[in-house]
PDB file of C-alpha atoms and ligand atoms in Angstrom:
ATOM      1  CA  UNK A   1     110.088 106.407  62.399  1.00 97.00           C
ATOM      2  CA  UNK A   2     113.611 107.508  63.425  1.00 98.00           C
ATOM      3  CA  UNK A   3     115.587 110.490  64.535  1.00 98.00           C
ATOM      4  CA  UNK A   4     119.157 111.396  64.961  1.00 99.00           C
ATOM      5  CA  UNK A   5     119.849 112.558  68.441  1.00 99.00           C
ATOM      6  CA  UNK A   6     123.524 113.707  69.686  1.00 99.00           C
ATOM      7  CA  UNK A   7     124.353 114.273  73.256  1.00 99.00           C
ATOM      8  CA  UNK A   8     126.989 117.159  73.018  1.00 99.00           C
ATOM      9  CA  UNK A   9     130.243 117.473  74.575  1.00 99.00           C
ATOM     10  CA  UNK A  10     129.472 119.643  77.627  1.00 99.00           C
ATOM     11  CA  UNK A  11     126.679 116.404  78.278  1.00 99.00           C
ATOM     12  CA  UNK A  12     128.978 113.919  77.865  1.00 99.00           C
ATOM     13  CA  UNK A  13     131.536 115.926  79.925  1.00 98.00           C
ATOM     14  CA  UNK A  14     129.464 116.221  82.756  1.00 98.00           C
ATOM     15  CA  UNK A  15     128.662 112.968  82.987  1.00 98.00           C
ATOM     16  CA  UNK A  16     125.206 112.971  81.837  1.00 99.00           C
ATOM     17  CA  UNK A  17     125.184 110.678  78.934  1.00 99.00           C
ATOM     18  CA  UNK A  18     123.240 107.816  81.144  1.00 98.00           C
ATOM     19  CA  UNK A  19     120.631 110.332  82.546  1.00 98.00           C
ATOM     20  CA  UNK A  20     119.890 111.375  79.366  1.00 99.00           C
ATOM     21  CA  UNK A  21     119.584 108.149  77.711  1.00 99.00           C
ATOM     22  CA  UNK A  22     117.168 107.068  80.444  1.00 98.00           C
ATOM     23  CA  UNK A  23     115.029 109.952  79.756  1.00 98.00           C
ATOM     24  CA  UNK A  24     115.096 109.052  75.942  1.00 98.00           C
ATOM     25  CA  UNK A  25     114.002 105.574  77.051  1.00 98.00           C
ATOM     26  CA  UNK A  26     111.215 106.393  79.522  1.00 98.00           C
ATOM     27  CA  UNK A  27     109.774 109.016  76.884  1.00 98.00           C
ATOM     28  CA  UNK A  28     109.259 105.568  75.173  1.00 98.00           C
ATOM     29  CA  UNK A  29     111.832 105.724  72.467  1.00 98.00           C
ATOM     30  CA  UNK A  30     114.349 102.166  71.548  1.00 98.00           C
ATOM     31  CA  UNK A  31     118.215 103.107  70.805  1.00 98.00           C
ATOM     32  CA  UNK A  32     118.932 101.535  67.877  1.00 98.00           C
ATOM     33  CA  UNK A  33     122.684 102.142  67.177  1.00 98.00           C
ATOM     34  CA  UNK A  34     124.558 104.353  69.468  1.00 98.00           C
ATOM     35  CA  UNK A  35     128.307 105.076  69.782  1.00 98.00           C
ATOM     36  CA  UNK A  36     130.490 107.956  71.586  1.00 98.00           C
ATOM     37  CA  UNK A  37     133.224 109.471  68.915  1.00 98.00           C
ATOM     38  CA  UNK A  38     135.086 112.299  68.241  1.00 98.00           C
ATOM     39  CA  UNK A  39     134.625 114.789  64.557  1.00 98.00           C
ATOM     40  CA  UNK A  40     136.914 117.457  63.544  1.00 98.00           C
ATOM     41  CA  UNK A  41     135.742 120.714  63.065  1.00 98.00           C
ATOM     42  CA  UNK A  42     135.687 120.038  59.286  1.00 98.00           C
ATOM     43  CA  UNK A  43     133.070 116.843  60.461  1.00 98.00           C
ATOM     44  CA  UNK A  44     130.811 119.313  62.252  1.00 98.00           C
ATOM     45  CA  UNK A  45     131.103 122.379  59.493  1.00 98.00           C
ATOM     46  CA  UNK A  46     129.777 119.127  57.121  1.00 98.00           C
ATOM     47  CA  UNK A  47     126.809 118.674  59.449  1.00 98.00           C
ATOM     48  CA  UNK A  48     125.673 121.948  60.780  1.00 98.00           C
ATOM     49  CA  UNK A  49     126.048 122.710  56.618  1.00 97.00           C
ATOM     50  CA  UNK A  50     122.028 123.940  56.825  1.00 96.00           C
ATOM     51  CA  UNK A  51     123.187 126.515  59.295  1.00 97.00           C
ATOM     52  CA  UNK A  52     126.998 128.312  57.373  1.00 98.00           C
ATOM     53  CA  UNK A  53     125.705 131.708  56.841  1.00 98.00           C
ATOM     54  CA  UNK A  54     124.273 132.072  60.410  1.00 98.00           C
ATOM     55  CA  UNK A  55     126.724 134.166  62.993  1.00 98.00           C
ATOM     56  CA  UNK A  56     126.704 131.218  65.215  1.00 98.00           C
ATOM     57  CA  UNK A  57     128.071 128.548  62.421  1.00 98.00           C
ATOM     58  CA  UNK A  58     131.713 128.919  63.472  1.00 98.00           C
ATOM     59  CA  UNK A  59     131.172 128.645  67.115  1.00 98.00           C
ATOM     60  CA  UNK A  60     128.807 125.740  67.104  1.00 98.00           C
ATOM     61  CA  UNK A  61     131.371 123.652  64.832  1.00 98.00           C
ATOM     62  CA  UNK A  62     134.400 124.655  67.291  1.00 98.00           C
ATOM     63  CA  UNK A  63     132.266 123.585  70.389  1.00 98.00           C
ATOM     64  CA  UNK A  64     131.080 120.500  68.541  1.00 98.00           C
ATOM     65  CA  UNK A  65     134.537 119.024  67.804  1.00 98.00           C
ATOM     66  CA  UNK A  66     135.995 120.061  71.546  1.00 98.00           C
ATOM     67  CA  UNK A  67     135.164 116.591  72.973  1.00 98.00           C
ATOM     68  CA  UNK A  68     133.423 113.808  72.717  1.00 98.00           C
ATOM     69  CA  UNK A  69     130.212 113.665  71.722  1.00 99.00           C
ATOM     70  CA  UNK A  70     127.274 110.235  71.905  1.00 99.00           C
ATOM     71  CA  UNK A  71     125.356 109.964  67.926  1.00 99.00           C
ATOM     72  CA  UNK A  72     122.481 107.976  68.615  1.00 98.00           C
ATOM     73  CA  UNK A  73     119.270 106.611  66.580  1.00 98.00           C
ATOM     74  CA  UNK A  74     116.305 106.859  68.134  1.00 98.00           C
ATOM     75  CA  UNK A  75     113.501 104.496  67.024  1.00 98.00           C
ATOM     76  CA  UNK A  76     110.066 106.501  67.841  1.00 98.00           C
ATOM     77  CA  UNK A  77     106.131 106.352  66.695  1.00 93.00           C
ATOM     78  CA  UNK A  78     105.072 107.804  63.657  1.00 94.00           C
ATOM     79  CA  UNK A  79     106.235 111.659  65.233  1.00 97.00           C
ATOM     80  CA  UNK A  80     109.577 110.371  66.596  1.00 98.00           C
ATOM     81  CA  UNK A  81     111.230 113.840  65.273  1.00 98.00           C
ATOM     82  CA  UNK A  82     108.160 116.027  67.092  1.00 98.00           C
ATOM     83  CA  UNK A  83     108.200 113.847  70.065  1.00 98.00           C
ATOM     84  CA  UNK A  84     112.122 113.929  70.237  1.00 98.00           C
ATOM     85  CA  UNK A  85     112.120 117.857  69.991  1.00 98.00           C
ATOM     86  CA  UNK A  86     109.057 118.115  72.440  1.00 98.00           C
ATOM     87  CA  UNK A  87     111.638 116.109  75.528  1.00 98.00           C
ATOM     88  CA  UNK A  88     114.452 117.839  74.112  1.00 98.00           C
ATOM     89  CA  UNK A  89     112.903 121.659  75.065  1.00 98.00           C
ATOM     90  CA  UNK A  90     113.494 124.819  73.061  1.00 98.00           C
ATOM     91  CA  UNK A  91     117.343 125.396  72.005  1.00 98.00           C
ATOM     92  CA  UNK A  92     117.874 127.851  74.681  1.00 98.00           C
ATOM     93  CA  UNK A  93     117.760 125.801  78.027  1.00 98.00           C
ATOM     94  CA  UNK A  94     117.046 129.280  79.776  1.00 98.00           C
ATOM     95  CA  UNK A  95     113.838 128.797  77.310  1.00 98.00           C
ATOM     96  CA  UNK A  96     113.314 124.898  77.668  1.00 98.00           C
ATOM     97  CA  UNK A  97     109.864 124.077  79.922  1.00 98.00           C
ATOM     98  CA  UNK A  98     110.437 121.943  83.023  1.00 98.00           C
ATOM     99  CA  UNK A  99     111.348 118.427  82.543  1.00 98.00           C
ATOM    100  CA  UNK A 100     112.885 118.645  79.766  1.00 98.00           C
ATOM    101  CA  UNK A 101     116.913 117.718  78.634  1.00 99.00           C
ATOM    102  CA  UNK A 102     117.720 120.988  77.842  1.00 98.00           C
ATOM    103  CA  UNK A 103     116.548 122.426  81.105  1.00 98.00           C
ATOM    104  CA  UNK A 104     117.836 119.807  83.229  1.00 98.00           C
ATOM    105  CA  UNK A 105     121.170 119.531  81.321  1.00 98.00           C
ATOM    106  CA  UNK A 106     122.046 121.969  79.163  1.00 98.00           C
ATOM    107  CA  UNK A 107     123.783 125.731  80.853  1.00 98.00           C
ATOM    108  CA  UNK A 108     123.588 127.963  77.516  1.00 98.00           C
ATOM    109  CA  UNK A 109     122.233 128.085  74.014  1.00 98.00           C
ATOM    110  CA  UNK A 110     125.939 126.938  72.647  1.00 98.00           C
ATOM    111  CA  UNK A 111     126.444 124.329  75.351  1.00 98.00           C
ATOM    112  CA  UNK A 112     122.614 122.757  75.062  1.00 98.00           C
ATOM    113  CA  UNK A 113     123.354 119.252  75.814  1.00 99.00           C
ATOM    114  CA  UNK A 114     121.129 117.397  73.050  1.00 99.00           C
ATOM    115  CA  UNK A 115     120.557 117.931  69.534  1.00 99.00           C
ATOM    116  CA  UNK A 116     117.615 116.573  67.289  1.00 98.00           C
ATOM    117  CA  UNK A 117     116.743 115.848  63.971  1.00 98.00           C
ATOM    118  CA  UNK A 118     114.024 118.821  62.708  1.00 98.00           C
ATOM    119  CA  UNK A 119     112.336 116.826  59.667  1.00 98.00           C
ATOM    120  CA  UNK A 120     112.006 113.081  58.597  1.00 98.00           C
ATOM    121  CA  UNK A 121     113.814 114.287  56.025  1.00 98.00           C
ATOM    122  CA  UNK A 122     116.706 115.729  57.687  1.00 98.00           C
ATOM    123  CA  UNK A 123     116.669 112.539  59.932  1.00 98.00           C
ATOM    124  CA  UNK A 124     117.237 110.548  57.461  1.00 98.00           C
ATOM    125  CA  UNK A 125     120.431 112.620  55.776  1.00 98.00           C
ATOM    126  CA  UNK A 126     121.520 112.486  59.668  1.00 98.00           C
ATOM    127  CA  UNK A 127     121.581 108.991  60.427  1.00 98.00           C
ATOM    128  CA  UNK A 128     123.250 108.154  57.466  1.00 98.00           C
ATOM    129  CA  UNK A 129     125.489 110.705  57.944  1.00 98.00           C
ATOM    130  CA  UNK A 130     126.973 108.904  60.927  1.00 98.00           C
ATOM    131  CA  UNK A 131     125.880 105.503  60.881  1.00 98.00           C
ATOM    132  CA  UNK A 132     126.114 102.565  57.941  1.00 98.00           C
ATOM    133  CA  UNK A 133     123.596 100.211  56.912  1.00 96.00           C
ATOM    134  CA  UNK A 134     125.424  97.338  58.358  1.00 97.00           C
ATOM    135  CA  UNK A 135     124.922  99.467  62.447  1.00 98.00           C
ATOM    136  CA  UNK A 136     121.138 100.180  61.847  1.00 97.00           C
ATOM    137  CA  UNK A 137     120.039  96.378  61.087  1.00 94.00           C
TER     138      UNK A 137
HETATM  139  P1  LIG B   1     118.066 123.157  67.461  1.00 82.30           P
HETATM  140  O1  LIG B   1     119.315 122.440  67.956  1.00 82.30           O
HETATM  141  O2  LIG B   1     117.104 123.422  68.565  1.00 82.30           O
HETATM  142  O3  LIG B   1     117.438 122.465  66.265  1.00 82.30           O
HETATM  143  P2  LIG B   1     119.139 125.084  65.571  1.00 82.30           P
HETATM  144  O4  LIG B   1     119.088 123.973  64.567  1.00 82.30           O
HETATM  145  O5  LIG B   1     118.473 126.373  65.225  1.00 82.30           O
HETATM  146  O6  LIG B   1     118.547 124.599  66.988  1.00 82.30           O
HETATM  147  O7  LIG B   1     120.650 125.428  65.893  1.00 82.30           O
HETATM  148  C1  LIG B   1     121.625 124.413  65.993  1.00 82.30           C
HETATM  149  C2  LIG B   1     122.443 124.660  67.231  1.00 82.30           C
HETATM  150  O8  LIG B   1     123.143 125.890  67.089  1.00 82.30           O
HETATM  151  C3  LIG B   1     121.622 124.823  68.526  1.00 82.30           C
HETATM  152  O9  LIG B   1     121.318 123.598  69.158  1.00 82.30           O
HETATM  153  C4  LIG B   1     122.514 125.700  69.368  1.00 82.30           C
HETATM  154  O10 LIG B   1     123.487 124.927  70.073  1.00 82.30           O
HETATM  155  C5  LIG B   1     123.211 126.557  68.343  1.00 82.30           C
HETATM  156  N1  LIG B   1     122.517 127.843  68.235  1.00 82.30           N
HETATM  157  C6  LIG B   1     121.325 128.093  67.688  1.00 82.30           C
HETATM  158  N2  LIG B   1     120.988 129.384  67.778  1.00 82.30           N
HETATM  159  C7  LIG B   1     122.017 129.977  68.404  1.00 82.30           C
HETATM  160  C8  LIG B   1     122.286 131.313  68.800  1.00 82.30           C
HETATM  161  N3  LIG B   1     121.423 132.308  68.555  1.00 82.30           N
HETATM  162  N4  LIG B   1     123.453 131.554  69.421  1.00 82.30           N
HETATM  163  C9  LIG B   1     124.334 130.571  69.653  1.00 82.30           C
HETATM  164  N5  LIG B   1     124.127 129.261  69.315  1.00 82.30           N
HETATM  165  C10 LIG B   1     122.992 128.983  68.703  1.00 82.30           C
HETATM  166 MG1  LIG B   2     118.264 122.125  64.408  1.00 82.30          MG
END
């Protein structure tokens, strides 16, 4: 199965995209299609659309378009989604258990250095959201 991870822009600007990518790759997952872009904020408001009526909609989509950010699919097992969220730690990196991205790389619950897909579902919308047919063969 397959998730959609992002490394976010306070990752990518501290230079973390390659630790982070080996940790993806020793947890046992295969990058399929990867690429580092920019979205406007209209991009992010788009993708964070399950979230719009939550207070922290409008800050997440400003902090998501402030740099560059790394979409990547990650092929996993059958629980790629669970086992993504389980090395990606709990969305507050204050909260995230040892060893895991958000503790070693994120600084705050806005600037969290990775996001994951939550559902198969969602994973798929997600993927296909940022990447064609044509990059996922
Ligand atoms: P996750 O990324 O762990 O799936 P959510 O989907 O709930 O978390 O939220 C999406 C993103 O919005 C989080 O990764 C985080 O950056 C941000 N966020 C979530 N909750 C808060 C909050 N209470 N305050 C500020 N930002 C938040
Ligand atoms: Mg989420």
């Amino acid at each position: 199965m397959l998730t959609l991870s992002i490394i976010k822009p306070g990752a990518v600007a501290r230079n973390n995209i390659g630790k982070i990518n080996a940790m993806i790759e020793s947890a046992g997952f295969k990058i399929i299609a990867q690429k580092m872009i920019a979205i406007t904020k209209t991009a992010a408001e788009k993708f964070y659309e399950i979230h719009k009526n939550m207070p922290f909609y409008g800050d997440l989509c400003s902090y998501m378009s402030s740099g560059k950010i790394v979409v990547q699919v990650l092929e996993g097992g059958s629980d790629a989604v669970l086992k993504y969220r389980e090395i990606m730690g709990a969305t507050d990196p204050l909260k995230a258990a040892d060893g895991t991205i958000r503790k070693l790389y994120g600084v705050s619950i806005d600037d969290n250095a990775v996001h994951g897909s939550d559902s198969d579902e969602n994973a798929a919308n997600e993927i296909a959201f940022f990447f064609s047919g044509l990059e996922l063969l």
